Amino acid sequence: MDYIRDYAMYAAIFGMFSFSWFGWAQERPRNSWRLYLGIASGLALLVCLLGVYLSITNWDEASALNEASSFRVYLITVYAEFIIAGIGAFLLIRKKLSDFVAPLIAFIVGIHFIGLAPVFEDASLYVLAALLTAASILSVFVAPKLGVARSAITGICSGTVLFAFAVLGLIRYFSV
């Protein structure tokens, strides 16, 4: 992939979702973690906003999504992710297992990057998929040992991974 606009969008989108995951991590973390979660959220938001600015100023540049078939696969993958995650979250909440919603969402988000890697012709998205999937599984077992919500661990891990990929998007943007 050598689409400058897509790199800027990586920074914007991954930065936004990093910000969101750090926010979700605020559900019953250790009190000593809150300051760091706030700082991480702020940094993720700054990267997101820089990515938005760069995306807007490069909107007319080529994108992997300019190709109709790539855009179709992208939409199908994203819609499927939202539908599956929504149904899964609904069922978990209904069964009074809401502590598993964050890990489920992170797992599904991780898996959806497997479908997006060929769309963007970017093998790093397979790494992102593996890291988010691992974070979701890890949180299920680590959170109870630490006495925190599963969303705290899921949010910290997923937020950190997505932040790293947002910064990577910026690095790739400025390297082109």
Short mmCIF file of C-alpha atoms in Angstrom, two decimals:
data_model
loop_
_atom_site.label_atom_id
_atom_site.label_comp_id
_atom_site.label_asym_id
_atom_site.label_seq_id
_atom_site.Cartn_x
_atom_site.Cartn_y
_atom_site.Cartn_z
CA MET A 1 0.00 0.00 0.00
CA ASP A 2 1.32 3.40 -0.92
CA TYR A 3 -1.76 5.55 -0.62
CA ILE A 4 -0.96 8.69 1.36
CA ARG A 5 -4.64 9.36 2.07
CA ASP A 6 -5.07 5.88 3.54
CA TYR A 7 -2.09 6.41 5.85
CA ALA A 8 -3.66 9.65 7.06
CA MET A 9 -6.95 7.81 7.59
CA TYR A 10 -5.10 5.13 9.58
CA ALA A 11 -3.97 7.88 11.96
CA ALA A 12 -7.47 9.35 12.15
CA ILE A 13 -9.43 6.11 12.54
CA PHE A 14 -6.98 4.16 14.69
CA GLY A 15 -6.43 7.29 16.81
CA MET A 16 -10.19 7.69 17.30
CA PHE A 17 -10.69 4.07 18.27
CA SER A 18 -7.63 4.15 20.52
CA PHE A 19 -9.24 7.14 22.27
CA SER A 20 -12.49 5.15 22.54
CA TRP A 21 -10.81 2.05 23.99
CA PHE A 22 -8.90 4.10 26.55
CA GLY A 23 -12.25 5.60 27.50
CA TRP A 24 -13.84 2.17 27.88
CA ALA A 25 -10.87 1.17 30.04
CA GLN A 26 -12.16 3.68 32.61
CA GLU A 27 -14.76 1.11 33.70
CA ARG A 28 -13.42 -0.16 37.03
CA PRO A 29 -9.65 0.09 36.51
CA ARG A 30 -7.33 0.48 39.45
CA ASN A 31 -7.50 4.07 40.72
CA SER A 32 -3.77 4.51 40.12
CA TRP A 33 -4.33 3.84 36.40
CA ARG A 34 -6.82 6.67 35.80
CA LEU A 35 -4.29 9.45 35.26
CA TYR A 36 -2.39 7.36 32.72
CA LEU A 37 -5.60 6.40 30.95
CA GLY A 38 -6.48 10.09 30.72
CA ILE A 39 -3.08 10.96 29.29
CA ALA A 40 -3.29 8.07 26.81
CA SER A 41 -6.77 9.21 25.75
CA GLY A 42 -5.50 12.75 25.18
CA LEU A 43 -2.56 11.58 23.10
CA ALA A 44 -4.81 9.30 21.03
CA LEU A 45 -7.20 12.19 20.41
CA LEU A 46 -4.32 14.42 19.25
CA VAL A 47 -3.11 11.76 16.80
CA CYS A 48 -6.70 11.31 15.61
CA LEU A 49 -7.14 15.03 14.99
CA LEU A 50 -3.84 15.28 13.13
CA GLY A 51 -4.94 12.31 11.01
CA VAL A 52 -8.29 14.01 10.30
CA TYR A 53 -6.49 17.18 9.22
CA LEU A 54 -4.11 15.24 6.97
CA SER A 55 -7.00 13.22 5.52
CA ILE A 56 -8.97 16.34 4.67
CA THR A 57 -5.98 18.08 3.09
CA ASN A 58 -5.24 14.96 1.00
CA TRP A 59 -8.82 13.98 0.18
CA ASP A 60 -8.25 14.05 -3.57
CA GLU A 61 -5.31 11.63 -3.35
CA ALA A 62 -5.75 8.02 -4.41
CA SER A 63 -7.07 5.45 -1.95
CA ALA A 64 -7.24 1.69 -1.97
CA LEU A 65 -11.00 2.20 -1.61
CA ASN A 66 -11.25 3.99 -4.98
CA GLU A 67 -11.51 0.58 -6.61
CA ALA A 68 -15.16 -0.55 -6.59
CA SER A 69 -14.44 -4.15 -5.61
CA SER A 70 -12.17 -3.08 -2.75
CA PHE A 71 -14.78 -0.65 -1.45
CA ARG A 72 -17.46 -3.36 -1.64
CA VAL A 73 -15.34 -5.82 0.37
CA TYR A 74 -14.55 -3.04 2.85
CA LEU A 75 -18.24 -2.24 3.37
CA ILE A 76 -19.25 -5.88 3.71
CA THR A 77 -16.47 -6.49 6.24
CA VAL A 78 -17.32 -3.43 8.33
CA TYR A 79 -21.09 -4.05 8.23
CA ALA A 80 -20.60 -7.68 9.20
CA GLU A 81 -18.36 -6.60 12.08
CA PHE A 82 -20.99 -4.18 13.42
CA ILE A 83 -23.86 -6.65 13.08
CA ILE A 84 -22.00 -9.56 14.69
CA ALA A 85 -20.64 -7.37 17.48
CA GLY A 86 -24.06 -5.86 18.13
CA ILE A 87 -25.80 -9.22 18.29
CA GLY A 88 -23.03 -10.68 20.46
CA ALA A 89 -23.13 -7.71 22.87
CA PHE A 90 -26.91 -7.91 23.07
CA LEU A 91 -26.82 -11.62 23.89
CA LEU A 92 -24.08 -11.22 26.50
CA ILE A 93 -25.92 -8.38 28.21
CA ARG A 94 -29.17 -10.32 28.11
CA LYS A 95 -27.44 -13.31 29.76
CA LYS A 96 -26.01 -10.94 32.41
CA LEU A 97 -22.46 -11.43 31.13
CA SER A 98 -21.81 -7.77 30.28
CA ASP A 99 -18.23 -8.01 31.61
CA PHE A 100 -17.45 -10.03 28.46
CA VAL A 101 -18.76 -7.41 26.00
CA ALA A 102 -15.47 -5.49 25.65
CA PRO A 103 -13.40 -8.64 25.02
CA LEU A 104 -15.97 -9.84 22.47
CA ILE A 105 -15.92 -6.50 20.63
CA ALA A 106 -12.11 -6.45 20.59
CA PHE A 107 -12.06 -10.04 19.30
CA ILE A 108 -14.46 -9.23 16.46
CA VAL A 109 -12.62 -6.01 15.61
CA GLY A 110 -9.38 -7.98 15.51
CA ILE A 111 -10.84 -10.61 13.21
CA HIS A 112 -12.26 -8.00 10.84
CA PHE A 113 -8.75 -6.74 10.07
CA ILE A 114 -8.01 -10.11 8.47
CA GLY A 115 -10.61 -9.21 5.85
CA LEU A 116 -9.29 -5.67 5.45
CA ALA A 117 -5.62 -6.56 4.96
CA PRO A 118 -6.12 -7.62 1.31
CA VAL A 119 -8.38 -4.62 0.65
CA PHE A 120 -5.61 -2.20 1.65
CA GLU A 121 -2.82 -4.50 0.44
CA ASP A 122 -1.26 -4.06 3.87
CA ALA A 123 0.14 -7.09 5.69
CA SER A 124 0.57 -5.05 8.88
CA LEU A 125 -3.20 -5.34 9.34
CA TYR A 126 -2.69 -9.07 9.97
CA VAL A 127 -0.41 -8.10 12.86
CA LEU A 128 -3.07 -5.69 14.11
CA ALA A 129 -5.63 -8.49 13.88
CA ALA A 130 -3.43 -10.85 15.89
CA LEU A 131 -2.66 -8.26 18.57
CA LEU A 132 -6.28 -7.20 19.07
CA THR A 133 -7.46 -10.80 19.15
CA ALA A 134 -4.75 -11.67 21.67
CA ALA A 135 -5.70 -8.63 23.78
CA SER A 136 -9.31 -9.76 23.89
CA ILE A 137 -8.39 -13.27 25.00
CA LEU A 138 -5.78 -12.05 27.48
CA SER A 139 -8.24 -9.69 29.15
CA VAL A 140 -10.67 -12.49 29.94
CA PHE A 141 -8.07 -14.18 32.15
CA VAL A 142 -5.96 -11.27 33.43
CA ALA A 143 -8.72 -8.91 34.59
CA PRO A 144 -10.12 -11.19 37.32
CA LYS A 145 -6.60 -11.78 38.66
CA LEU A 146 -6.08 -8.01 38.92
CA GLY A 147 -9.54 -7.37 40.34
CA VAL A 148 -10.57 -5.01 37.54
CA ALA A 149 -13.24 -5.04 34.85
CA ARG A 150 -12.41 -6.98 31.72
CA SER A 151 -13.06 -3.76 29.81
CA ALA A 152 -10.20 -2.12 31.73
CA ILE A 153 -7.66 -4.63 30.45
CA THR A 154 -9.28 -4.91 27.02
CA GLY A 155 -9.35 -1.12 26.72
CA ILE A 156 -5.75 -0.63 27.81
CA CYS A 157 -4.44 -3.35 25.50
CA SER A 158 -6.62 -2.46 22.50
CA GLY A 159 -6.09 1.27 23.00
CA THR A 160 -2.33 0.79 23.13
CA VAL A 161 -2.24 -1.39 20.01
CA LEU A 162 -4.47 0.97 18.04
CA PHE A 163 -2.45 3.98 19.21
CA ALA A 164 0.73 2.32 17.96
CA PHE A 165 -0.91 1.69 14.57
CA ALA A 166 -2.20 5.27 14.44
CA VAL A 167 1.34 6.54 15.01
CA LEU A 168 2.58 4.04 12.42
CA GLY A 169 0.07 5.56 10.00
CA LEU A 170 1.61 8.98 10.64
CA ILE A 171 5.12 7.64 10.19
CA ARG A 172 4.12 6.02 6.91
CA TYR A 173 2.36 9.20 5.81
CA PHE A 174 5.42 11.35 6.41
CA SER A 175 7.67 8.70 4.79
CA VAL A 176 5.90 8.79 1.41
#
